[in-house]
């Protein structure tokens, strides 16, 4: 007597689950330019590595005690490997009730969150559904309504401080679905086939009278540029999977581990001649920040995050001599590099993220100060600015600043923790102070200038006098800057520093006392 019949029944039910919502629903998914959840998982993870949990969960009907029909739960979850490392992957099955949360059997999504937290594994959410979704329609079946609650949200919040969390917007996601994407360390949207909103067009037109399409309401161009709710937009789902895999390659599996070093080789002593002239002598001229980074960091290692949001600040992950690092740099081609409200918001989130995962930070500084003017004041630049400064001062990871050119005002002063070691190296192009001489002279010498017979001539005379004092060598004479270096030595210095930085990471790692927020 064996259990072969029951084993065969397991296989039969698993096969039914793999059919998802049926051929017609799968065809509609493909016709809309989207992969099914199982195809997505297959393309994201290492081949053959996905081990599913809960495949037998679903809605079954029986006739004469035997299974007559089976509709699987519309959430697929399990453990897989990416580049050989274990991850938890969960995704909505849009072919069953549009992936709506209220169509799930049991809290499979919550189980996935707990799986990731208890096993200390990164979690990837492939979101293609809504929150309550059909909850209004389901009132008829329930015979009542309910007080909303976000299931397993304590786990969702806790995970942010313990393991890498990735949110991928793979379709039109609303409500809880949208929040699941945004509540992450890294998020991605696919152009045209994914949209994200608090509530979809039917609710919006009834609620606030706006008649908009899904793309107009929550397309990737909105959330990767204007709102900053999502980090990256891509052209295809396969590109989204590539971005996810690359993002994870810089990170430890959890905060109890050290970020993994790459075996890719790039000469740590490489000195690039172009660095000697990349910053123009004319202070009014900009330069290509990303080109500068490519000359210093390991070749092709820079992975930019949030490129189109908070554009005065360039931020991303990279490697130095194979070691992962967090990188920030001012972009003088975007408003001179002055930090606006969005740039400050981006800095706060990025610094907190690096601090959470013990990623040393390199800050390339060319900071003229916070953005000024009425628009900047209305945007709350001061509030966002002090939050960014607090993030810098609260960070405990090794930090080094490379001063490329300007360091002005309160924003410039936040290039590092001035009350700590504040390790930094300046280029000969360094230019710093409370205010730039251009414009600052008028504020400081206003009465003198206005009282002169020729105000313009007097202003130019004062600026010429002050310009003689702005040489970075004068600051170095007073030990106001510790080192002025040949720009070509930047990479060798940083590659030497990064080894010390990793040696300084605490042996007893774990979550920060201050939790990480999205």
Short mmCIF file of C-alpha atoms in Angstrom, two decimals:
data_model
loop_
_atom_site.label_atom_id
_atom_site.label_comp_id
_atom_site.label_asym_id
_atom_site.label_seq_id
_atom_site.Cartn_x
_atom_site.Cartn_y
_atom_site.Cartn_z
CA UNK A 1 0.00 0.00 0.00
CA UNK A 2 1.55 3.32 -1.07
CA UNK A 3 0.62 7.00 -1.32
CA UNK A 4 1.21 7.15 -5.07
CA UNK A 5 -2.36 8.24 -5.81
CA UNK A 6 -2.00 11.23 -3.51
CA UNK A 7 1.41 12.09 -4.99
CA UNK A 8 -0.17 11.99 -8.44
CA UNK A 9 -2.90 14.31 -7.15
CA UNK A 10 -0.25 16.75 -5.97
CA UNK A 11 1.27 16.83 -9.45
CA UNK A 12 -2.16 17.25 -11.04
CA UNK A 13 -3.01 20.22 -8.85
CA UNK A 14 0.39 21.84 -9.40
CA UNK A 15 -0.16 21.49 -13.15
CA UNK A 16 -3.56 23.19 -12.79
CA UNK A 17 -1.95 26.03 -10.82
CA UNK A 18 0.60 26.55 -13.58
CA UNK A 19 -2.25 27.14 -16.01
CA UNK A 20 -3.08 30.28 -13.97
CA UNK A 21 -6.31 31.92 -15.18
CA UNK A 22 -6.54 29.72 -18.27
CA UNK A 23 -5.43 30.05 -21.91
CA UNK A 24 -7.78 32.94 -22.74
CA UNK A 25 -6.59 35.03 -19.79
CA UNK A 26 -2.94 34.24 -20.56
CA UNK A 27 -3.47 35.28 -24.19
CA UNK A 28 -4.97 38.60 -23.04
CA UNK A 29 -1.95 39.20 -20.82
CA UNK A 30 0.38 38.64 -23.78
CA UNK A 31 -1.79 40.76 -26.07
CA UNK A 32 -1.34 43.64 -23.62
CA UNK A 33 2.43 43.36 -24.00
CA UNK A 34 2.96 41.73 -20.60
CA UNK A 35 4.43 38.47 -19.39
CA UNK A 36 2.61 36.23 -16.94
CA UNK A 37 3.84 36.10 -13.36
CA UNK A 38 5.41 32.69 -13.89
CA UNK A 39 7.23 33.85 -17.02
CA UNK A 40 8.50 36.86 -15.09
CA UNK A 41 9.90 34.76 -12.29
CA UNK A 42 11.50 32.36 -14.76
CA UNK A 43 13.29 35.22 -16.57
CA UNK A 44 14.34 37.02 -13.38
CA UNK A 45 15.98 34.22 -11.39
CA UNK A 46 18.70 31.67 -12.06
CA UNK A 47 17.35 28.90 -14.33
CA UNK A 48 15.54 26.13 -12.45
CA UNK A 49 16.14 27.70 -9.05
CA UNK A 50 12.57 28.76 -8.12
CA UNK A 51 10.97 26.68 -5.37
CA UNK A 52 7.33 27.68 -5.01
CA UNK A 53 5.40 27.80 -1.75
CA UNK A 54 1.61 27.43 -1.73
CA UNK A 55 1.02 26.23 -5.28
CA UNK A 56 -1.93 24.17 -4.03
CA UNK A 57 -3.76 27.22 -2.63
CA UNK A 58 -6.82 28.15 -4.66
CA UNK A 59 -10.56 27.89 -5.07
CA UNK A 60 -11.67 24.31 -5.69
CA UNK A 61 -15.05 22.75 -6.50
CA UNK A 62 -15.85 19.10 -6.00
CA UNK A 63 -18.28 16.60 -7.54
CA UNK A 64 -18.81 13.25 -5.88
CA UNK A 65 -15.84 13.96 -3.62
CA UNK A 66 -13.47 14.53 -6.51
CA UNK A 67 -11.88 17.77 -7.75
CA UNK A 68 -14.00 19.20 -10.56
CA UNK A 69 -12.33 22.58 -11.08
CA UNK A 70 -9.52 24.61 -9.58
CA UNK A 71 -8.65 28.32 -9.82
CA UNK A 72 -5.28 29.03 -8.19
CA UNK A 73 -4.61 31.89 -5.84
CA UNK A 74 -3.52 34.94 -7.79
CA UNK A 75 -0.25 35.36 -5.89
CA UNK A 76 2.83 33.25 -6.59
CA UNK A 77 5.65 33.19 -4.03
CA UNK A 78 8.76 31.20 -3.27
CA UNK A 79 12.53 31.15 -2.87
CA UNK A 80 14.93 31.31 -5.81
CA UNK A 81 18.50 32.29 -6.55
CA UNK A 82 19.93 35.29 -8.37
CA UNK A 83 23.63 34.98 -9.23
CA UNK A 84 23.69 32.02 -6.88
CA UNK A 85 22.32 33.93 -3.87
CA UNK A 86 18.93 33.14 -2.35
CA UNK A 87 16.07 35.64 -2.65
CA UNK A 88 12.34 35.63 -1.98
CA UNK A 89 10.23 36.39 -5.07
CA UNK A 90 6.52 37.11 -5.02
CA UNK A 91 4.28 38.24 -7.83
CA UNK A 92 0.65 39.01 -8.64
CA UNK A 93 -1.10 36.81 -11.21
CA UNK A 94 -3.11 39.27 -13.29
CA UNK A 95 -4.79 36.42 -15.17
CA UNK A 96 -6.81 35.61 -12.02
CA UNK A 97 -9.13 38.44 -10.96
CA UNK A 98 -6.66 41.07 -12.19
CA UNK A 99 -4.22 40.27 -9.41
CA UNK A 100 -6.50 41.98 -6.87
CA UNK A 101 -5.50 41.36 -3.26
CA UNK A 102 -9.00 40.37 -2.20
CA UNK A 103 -8.89 37.40 -4.61
CA UNK A 104 -5.95 35.76 -2.86
CA UNK A 105 -6.38 32.57 -0.92
CA UNK A 106 -4.85 33.20 2.47
CA UNK A 107 -2.19 35.85 3.01
CA UNK A 108 0.41 34.46 0.64
CA UNK A 109 1.94 37.92 0.12
CA UNK A 110 2.27 38.35 3.87
CA UNK A 111 3.83 34.92 4.12
CA UNK A 112 6.42 35.98 1.53
CA UNK A 113 7.27 39.06 3.62
CA UNK A 114 7.69 36.91 6.74
CA UNK A 115 9.75 34.37 4.79
CA UNK A 116 12.14 37.14 3.75
CA UNK A 117 12.42 38.61 7.22
CA UNK A 118 12.82 35.39 9.16
CA UNK A 119 15.32 33.91 6.68
CA UNK A 120 17.06 37.29 6.19
CA UNK A 121 16.72 37.21 2.41
CA UNK A 122 16.17 40.02 -0.12
CA UNK A 123 12.59 40.26 -1.36
CA UNK A 124 11.42 41.14 -4.86
CA UNK A 125 7.79 42.12 -5.39
CA UNK A 126 6.52 41.77 -8.97
CA UNK A 127 3.39 43.88 -8.60
CA UNK A 128 0.62 43.62 -11.19
CA UNK A 129 -2.53 44.09 -9.15
CA UNK A 130 -4.44 46.30 -6.78
CA UNK A 131 -5.21 46.40 -3.10
CA UNK A 132 -8.87 45.92 -2.33
CA UNK A 133 -9.37 45.83 -6.10
CA UNK A 134 -12.81 44.27 -6.25
CA UNK A 135 -13.63 44.97 -2.60
CA UNK A 136 -16.71 47.05 -3.43
CA UNK A 137 -18.05 44.25 -5.63
CA UNK A 138 -17.19 41.70 -2.95
CA UNK A 139 -19.48 43.43 -0.43
CA UNK A 140 -22.40 41.62 -2.01
CA UNK A 141 -20.80 38.26 -1.26
CA UNK A 142 -19.59 39.24 2.19
CA UNK A 143 -22.84 40.82 3.27
CA UNK A 144 -20.92 43.51 5.14
CA UNK A 145 -18.11 46.01 4.84
CA UNK A 146 -14.96 46.28 6.97
CA UNK A 147 -12.49 48.68 8.54
CA UNK A 148 -9.37 48.77 6.29
CA UNK A 149 -6.11 47.26 7.53
CA UNK A 150 -2.90 46.65 5.64
CA UNK A 151 -2.03 42.97 6.20
CA UNK A 152 1.50 42.16 7.41
CA UNK A 153 2.49 45.82 7.27
CA UNK A 154 4.64 45.47 10.37
CA UNK A 155 6.72 43.02 8.34
CA UNK A 156 6.81 45.36 5.34
CA UNK A 157 8.13 48.19 7.51
CA UNK A 158 10.58 45.99 9.39
CA UNK A 159 12.06 44.54 6.22
CA UNK A 160 13.29 47.96 5.10
CA UNK A 161 15.79 48.00 7.96
CA UNK A 162 16.98 44.43 7.49
CA UNK A 163 17.06 43.15 3.88
CA UNK A 164 17.07 44.64 0.37
CA UNK A 165 13.53 45.27 -0.85
CA UNK A 166 12.74 45.71 -4.55
CA UNK A 167 9.40 46.83 -5.98
CA UNK A 168 8.68 46.25 -9.67
CA UNK A 169 5.58 47.86 -11.18
CA UNK A 170 4.58 45.41 -13.92
CA UNK A 171 1.10 46.65 -14.84
CA UNK A 172 -1.60 49.08 -13.74
CA UNK A 173 -1.29 49.03 -9.98
CA UNK A 174 -3.46 50.98 -7.54
CA UNK A 175 -3.98 51.35 -3.83
CA UNK A 176 -2.12 48.74 -1.83
CA UNK A 177 -0.46 47.50 -5.02
CA UNK A 178 1.05 50.93 -5.65
CA UNK A 179 2.23 51.21 -2.06
CA UNK A 180 3.92 47.80 -2.29
CA UNK A 181 6.00 49.10 -5.19
CA UNK A 182 6.99 52.36 -3.51
CA UNK A 183 7.75 50.85 -0.09
CA UNK A 184 11.13 49.61 -1.24
CA UNK A 185 14.81 50.44 -1.52
CA UNK A 186 14.69 50.27 -5.32
CA UNK A 187 11.72 50.42 -7.66
CA UNK A 188 11.25 50.14 -11.40
CA UNK A 189 8.46 50.71 -13.93
CA UNK A 190 8.06 49.55 -17.54
CA UNK A 191 7.17 52.29 -20.01
CA UNK A 192 3.65 52.21 -21.45
CA UNK A 193 2.68 48.85 -19.94
CA UNK A 194 2.85 49.88 -16.28
CA UNK A 195 1.07 52.66 -14.40
CA UNK A 196 0.94 53.45 -10.71
CA UNK A 197 -1.67 55.44 -8.79
CA UNK A 198 -3.41 55.74 -5.46
CA UNK A 199 -6.71 55.28 -7.29
CA UNK A 200 -7.41 54.53 -10.96
CA UNK A 201 -9.20 56.72 -13.54
CA UNK A 202 -12.76 55.53 -12.71
CA UNK A 203 -12.33 56.55 -9.08
CA UNK A 204 -10.53 59.78 -9.97
CA UNK A 205 -13.23 60.98 -12.36
CA UNK A 206 -15.91 60.34 -9.75
CA UNK A 207 -13.84 61.68 -6.86
CA UNK A 208 -12.23 64.86 -8.20
CA UNK A 209 -13.72 65.23 -11.68
CA UNK A 210 -10.51 64.62 -13.63
CA UNK A 211 -11.08 62.60 -16.80
CA UNK A 212 -7.65 61.06 -17.50
CA UNK A 213 -6.17 57.94 -19.01
CA UNK A 214 -4.12 55.50 -16.99
CA UNK A 215 -0.91 56.76 -18.62
CA UNK A 216 -1.78 60.40 -17.97
CA UNK A 217 -2.58 59.64 -14.36
CA UNK A 218 0.31 57.42 -13.38
CA UNK A 219 2.68 56.58 -16.22
CA UNK A 220 6.38 55.96 -15.64
CA UNK A 221 7.24 59.45 -16.90
CA UNK A 222 5.30 60.90 -13.96
CA UNK A 223 6.76 58.82 -11.18
CA UNK A 224 10.39 58.67 -12.29
CA UNK A 225 10.54 62.40 -12.99
CA UNK A 226 7.94 64.53 -11.26
CA UNK A 227 6.92 62.63 -8.16
CA UNK A 228 10.06 60.57 -7.52
CA UNK A 229 7.88 57.72 -6.25
CA UNK A 230 9.73 55.24 -8.49
CA UNK A 231 13.48 55.13 -9.14
CA UNK A 232 13.86 53.84 -12.69
CA UNK A 233 11.89 53.41 -15.91
CA UNK A 234 12.79 50.81 -18.52
CA UNK A 235 11.65 49.88 -22.00
CA UNK A 236 10.91 46.19 -21.43
CA UNK A 237 10.20 43.73 -18.65
CA UNK A 238 13.47 41.92 -19.38
CA UNK A 239 15.31 45.20 -18.83
CA UNK A 240 13.53 45.54 -15.48
CA UNK A 241 14.80 42.10 -14.46
CA UNK A 242 18.32 43.07 -15.51
CA UNK A 243 18.13 46.23 -13.38
CA UNK A 244 16.94 44.24 -10.37
CA UNK A 245 19.73 41.71 -10.69
CA UNK A 246 22.34 44.43 -11.03
CA UNK A 247 21.01 46.41 -8.06
CA UNK A 248 21.23 43.33 -5.84
CA UNK A 249 24.81 42.62 -6.94
CA UNK A 250 26.06 45.61 -4.91
CA UNK A 251 24.26 44.64 -1.70
CA UNK A 252 24.57 42.08 1.07
CA UNK A 253 21.67 39.70 1.50
CA UNK A 254 20.91 41.39 4.82
CA UNK A 255 22.29 43.98 7.24
CA UNK A 256 24.17 41.31 9.21
CA UNK A 257 26.46 40.72 6.23
CA UNK A 258 29.10 42.75 4.36
CA UNK A 259 28.45 43.85 0.76
CA UNK A 260 30.05 41.37 -1.67
CA UNK A 261 33.27 42.27 -3.44
CA UNK A 262 33.40 41.72 -7.20
CA UNK A 263 36.13 39.72 -8.92
CA UNK A 264 36.10 42.10 -11.90
CA UNK A 265 39.54 43.62 -12.28
CA UNK A 266 40.34 47.27 -12.90
CA UNK A 267 43.71 48.76 -12.06
CA UNK A 268 43.35 50.55 -8.68
CA UNK A 269 46.32 52.72 -9.62
CA UNK A 270 44.78 53.93 -12.88
CA UNK A 271 45.41 57.67 -13.41
CA UNK A 272 43.34 59.38 -16.11
CA UNK A 273 44.89 62.43 -17.79
CA UNK A 274 41.44 63.77 -18.64
CA UNK A 275 40.79 64.48 -14.96
CA UNK A 276 43.42 67.21 -15.01
CA UNK A 277 41.26 69.40 -17.25
CA UNK A 278 37.72 68.11 -16.82
CA UNK A 279 36.73 70.96 -14.45
CA UNK A 280 36.87 74.21 -16.47
CA UNK A 281 38.85 77.21 -15.21
CA UNK A 282 35.84 79.35 -16.03
CA UNK A 283 33.68 78.94 -12.91
CA UNK A 284 30.54 79.65 -14.93
CA UNK A 285 31.04 76.61 -17.14
CA UNK A 286 29.71 73.16 -16.32
CA UNK A 287 31.15 69.73 -17.06
CA UNK A 288 29.92 66.14 -17.49
CA UNK A 289 29.58 64.74 -13.97
CA UNK A 290 28.90 61.19 -15.13
CA UNK A 291 31.96 61.29 -17.36
CA UNK A 292 34.06 62.36 -14.37
CA UNK A 293 32.68 59.47 -12.30
CA UNK A 294 33.49 56.99 -15.06
CA UNK A 295 37.13 58.07 -14.94
CA UNK A 296 37.43 57.48 -11.19
CA UNK A 297 35.22 54.50 -10.37
CA UNK A 298 35.77 50.93 -11.55
CA UNK A 299 35.00 50.79 -15.28
CA UNK A 300 31.30 50.43 -16.13
CA UNK A 301 30.44 49.92 -12.46
CA UNK A 302 28.26 52.98 -11.84
CA UNK A 303 24.58 52.06 -11.37
CA UNK A 304 22.59 55.27 -11.16
CA UNK A 305 19.43 55.46 -9.06
CA UNK A 306 16.68 58.02 -9.65
CA UNK A 307 18.37 59.76 -12.59
CA UNK A 308 15.42 61.95 -13.56
CA UNK A 309 14.33 63.01 -10.07
CA UNK A 310 16.24 65.53 -7.96
CA UNK A 311 18.53 66.08 -10.93
CA UNK A 312 21.03 68.46 -9.27
CA UNK A 313 22.20 65.37 -7.34
CA UNK A 314 23.60 62.30 -9.08
CA UNK A 315 23.37 59.21 -6.87
CA UNK A 316 24.02 55.53 -7.35
CA UNK A 317 26.02 52.43 -6.56
CA UNK A 318 29.48 51.65 -7.90
CA UNK A 319 32.69 49.80 -7.13
CA UNK A 320 36.22 50.81 -6.18
CA UNK A 321 38.76 48.02 -6.61
CA UNK A 322 35.78 45.65 -6.61
CA UNK A 323 34.28 46.94 -3.33
CA UNK A 324 30.69 48.30 -3.50
CA UNK A 325 30.26 51.96 -2.56
CA UNK A 326 27.50 54.54 -2.53
CA UNK A 327 28.25 57.52 -4.74
CA UNK A 328 26.85 61.05 -4.70
CA UNK A 329 27.87 63.91 -6.95
CA UNK A 330 26.60 67.38 -7.76
CA UNK A 331 25.59 67.99 -11.38
CA UNK A 332 26.48 71.57 -12.41
CA UNK A 333 24.49 71.09 -15.63
CA UNK A 334 21.28 71.04 -13.57
CA UNK A 335 20.67 74.48 -12.07
CA UNK A 336 24.36 74.84 -11.34
CA UNK A 337 24.11 71.84 -9.01
CA UNK A 338 22.26 73.81 -6.32
CA UNK A 339 20.24 71.43 -4.15
CA UNK A 340 16.49 71.85 -4.63
CA UNK A 341 13.76 70.22 -2.56
CA UNK A 342 13.69 67.07 -4.71
CA UNK A 343 17.48 66.81 -4.66
CA UNK A 344 17.47 67.02 -0.86
CA UNK A 345 14.76 64.36 -0.66
CA UNK A 346 16.82 62.13 -2.93
CA UNK A 347 19.93 62.66 -0.78
CA UNK A 348 18.11 61.82 2.45
CA UNK A 349 16.77 58.56 1.11
CA UNK A 350 20.06 57.55 -0.51
CA UNK A 351 22.23 58.27 2.53
CA UNK A 352 19.82 56.36 4.79
CA UNK A 353 19.91 53.45 2.35
CA UNK A 354 23.74 53.33 2.29
CA UNK A 355 23.89 53.59 6.06
CA UNK A 356 21.41 50.73 6.43
CA UNK A 357 23.46 48.32 4.31
CA UNK A 358 26.91 49.40 5.53
CA UNK A 359 27.90 50.86 2.16
CA UNK A 360 30.78 53.36 2.43
CA UNK A 361 29.97 56.67 0.73
CA UNK A 362 32.03 58.78 -1.69
CA UNK A 363 30.72 62.32 -2.12
CA UNK A 364 31.96 64.30 -5.14
CA UNK A 365 31.32 67.91 -4.13
CA UNK A 366 30.62 70.91 -6.34
CA UNK A 367 27.91 72.51 -4.26
CA UNK A 368 26.91 76.20 -4.73
CA UNK A 369 24.31 75.89 -1.93
CA UNK A 370 20.61 75.33 -1.62
CA UNK A 371 18.47 76.58 -4.50
CA UNK A 372 17.18 80.10 -3.86
CA UNK A 373 14.15 82.09 -5.01
CA UNK A 374 10.42 82.14 -4.43
CA UNK A 375 9.79 78.78 -6.13
CA UNK A 376 12.45 77.14 -3.98
CA UNK A 377 10.96 78.60 -0.81
CA UNK A 378 7.45 77.45 -1.72
CA UNK A 379 8.78 73.95 -2.42
CA UNK A 380 10.03 73.69 1.17
CA UNK A 381 13.73 73.53 0.31
CA UNK A 382 14.68 74.50 3.86
CA UNK A 383 12.70 71.63 5.36
CA UNK A 384 14.00 69.04 2.90
CA UNK A 385 17.48 70.50 3.23
CA UNK A 386 17.71 70.06 6.98
CA UNK A 387 16.44 66.47 6.62
CA UNK A 388 19.29 65.78 4.17
CA UNK A 389 21.79 67.33 6.56
CA UNK A 390 20.44 65.21 9.41
CA UNK A 391 20.86 62.07 7.29
CA UNK A 392 24.51 62.95 6.63
CA UNK A 393 25.21 63.55 10.31
CA UNK A 394 23.36 60.43 11.45
CA UNK A 395 25.22 58.16 9.02
CA UNK A 396 27.90 56.02 10.64
CA UNK A 397 29.39 54.36 7.55
CA UNK A 398 32.88 55.37 6.37
CA UNK A 399 32.60 58.58 4.34
CA UNK A 400 35.00 60.50 2.12
CA UNK A 401 34.45 63.70 0.14
CA UNK A 402 36.26 64.74 -3.02
CA UNK A 403 35.90 68.52 -3.35
CA UNK A 404 35.89 69.22 -7.06
CA UNK A 405 35.02 72.89 -7.06
CA UNK A 406 32.43 74.84 -5.03
CA UNK A 407 31.55 74.40 -1.37
CA UNK A 408 29.25 77.24 -0.35
CA UNK A 409 26.72 77.95 2.35
CA UNK A 410 24.83 75.57 4.60
CA UNK A 411 24.36 72.98 1.86
CA UNK A 412 28.07 73.01 1.10
CA UNK A 413 28.85 72.59 4.79
CA UNK A 414 26.86 69.34 4.74
CA UNK A 415 29.31 67.60 2.40
CA UNK A 416 30.29 65.49 5.43
CA UNK A 417 30.12 65.42 9.21
CA UNK A 418 32.26 68.42 10.17
CA UNK A 419 32.25 67.32 13.82
CA UNK A 420 33.78 63.97 12.88
CA UNK A 421 36.94 63.14 10.96
CA UNK A 422 35.32 64.60 7.82
CA UNK A 423 37.86 62.92 5.56
CA UNK A 424 38.19 64.91 2.34
CA UNK A 425 40.50 65.72 -0.54
CA UNK A 426 40.29 68.89 -2.62
CA UNK A 427 41.21 69.45 -6.23
CA UNK A 428 43.14 72.63 -7.17
CA UNK A 429 39.83 73.90 -8.64
CA UNK A 430 38.38 74.10 -5.11
CA UNK A 431 36.37 77.26 -4.40
CA UNK A 432 34.60 77.76 -1.07
CA UNK A 433 33.16 80.15 1.46
CA UNK A 434 29.90 81.28 3.02
CA UNK A 435 28.80 82.82 -0.28
CA UNK A 436 30.28 82.97 -3.78
CA UNK A 437 32.22 86.18 -4.30
CA UNK A 438 30.08 86.86 -7.39
CA UNK A 439 26.90 88.15 -5.79
CA UNK A 440 28.21 87.80 -2.26
CA UNK A 441 30.30 90.96 -2.61
CA UNK A 442 27.18 92.96 -3.39
CA UNK A 443 25.50 91.67 -0.24
CA UNK A 444 28.51 92.31 2.02
CA UNK A 445 29.65 95.66 0.59
CA UNK A 446 26.34 97.08 -0.53
CA UNK A 447 26.62 100.49 1.16
CA UNK A 448 30.20 100.95 -0.02
CA UNK A 449 29.27 100.04 -3.59
CA UNK A 450 26.12 102.16 -3.74
CA UNK A 451 27.96 105.20 -2.29
CA UNK A 452 30.71 105.06 -4.90
CA UNK A 453 30.68 107.47 -7.88
CA UNK A 454 30.85 104.42 -10.18
CA UNK A 455 29.13 101.50 -8.37
CA UNK A 456 30.01 98.94 -11.03
CA UNK A 457 33.67 99.89 -10.99
CA UNK A 458 33.75 99.74 -7.19
CA UNK A 459 32.07 96.31 -7.17
CA UNK A 460 34.62 94.99 -9.67
CA UNK A 461 37.44 96.44 -7.56
CA UNK A 462 36.14 94.69 -4.42
CA UNK A 463 35.65 91.40 -6.27
CA UNK A 464 39.20 91.59 -7.65
CA UNK A 465 40.56 92.10 -4.12
CA UNK A 466 38.55 89.16 -2.79
CA UNK A 467 39.53 86.92 -5.71
CA UNK A 468 43.15 87.16 -4.61
CA UNK A 469 42.10 85.55 -1.33
CA UNK A 470 40.01 82.69 -2.75
CA UNK A 471 42.93 80.44 -3.70
CA UNK A 472 42.55 77.01 -2.07
CA UNK A 473 46.24 77.14 -1.20
CA UNK A 474 45.57 79.95 1.27
CA UNK A 475 43.02 77.72 3.00
CA UNK A 476 45.53 74.86 3.05
CA UNK A 477 48.11 77.16 4.68
CA UNK A 478 45.71 77.50 7.64
CA UNK A 479 44.93 73.74 7.55
CA UNK A 480 41.37 74.66 6.60
CA UNK A 481 41.58 71.94 3.98
CA UNK A 482 43.66 68.90 4.80
CA UNK A 483 44.90 67.94 1.34
CA UNK A 484 44.89 69.37 -2.16
CA UNK A 485 45.59 66.60 -4.64
CA UNK A 486 46.38 66.08 -8.29
CA UNK A 487 42.96 65.11 -9.77
CA UNK A 488 44.64 62.17 -11.48
CA UNK A 489 45.42 60.70 -8.06
CA UNK A 490 41.75 60.53 -7.06
CA UNK A 491 41.19 56.91 -8.05
CA UNK A 492 44.37 55.53 -6.40
CA UNK A 493 43.53 57.43 -3.20
CA UNK A 494 39.96 56.16 -3.15
CA UNK A 495 40.98 52.57 -3.92
CA UNK A 496 43.37 52.71 -0.97
CA UNK A 497 40.67 54.27 1.24
CA UNK A 498 38.00 51.69 0.37
CA UNK A 499 40.10 48.84 1.78
CA UNK A 500 40.41 50.72 5.07
CA UNK A 501 36.69 51.54 4.96
CA UNK A 502 35.72 47.87 4.77
CA UNK A 503 38.11 47.03 7.59
CA UNK A 504 36.32 49.66 9.69
CA UNK A 505 32.88 48.13 9.22
CA UNK A 506 31.74 46.84 12.62
CA UNK A 507 32.15 43.14 13.34
CA UNK A 508 28.75 43.16 15.05
CA UNK A 509 26.50 44.31 12.23
CA UNK A 510 22.74 44.49 12.15
CA UNK A 511 19.86 46.96 11.93
CA UNK A 512 20.46 50.61 12.77
CA UNK A 513 18.75 52.01 15.84
CA UNK A 514 17.05 54.40 13.43
CA UNK A 515 14.94 52.40 10.99
CA UNK A 516 15.13 52.89 7.22
CA UNK A 517 12.10 54.51 5.60
CA UNK A 518 11.07 54.46 1.91
#
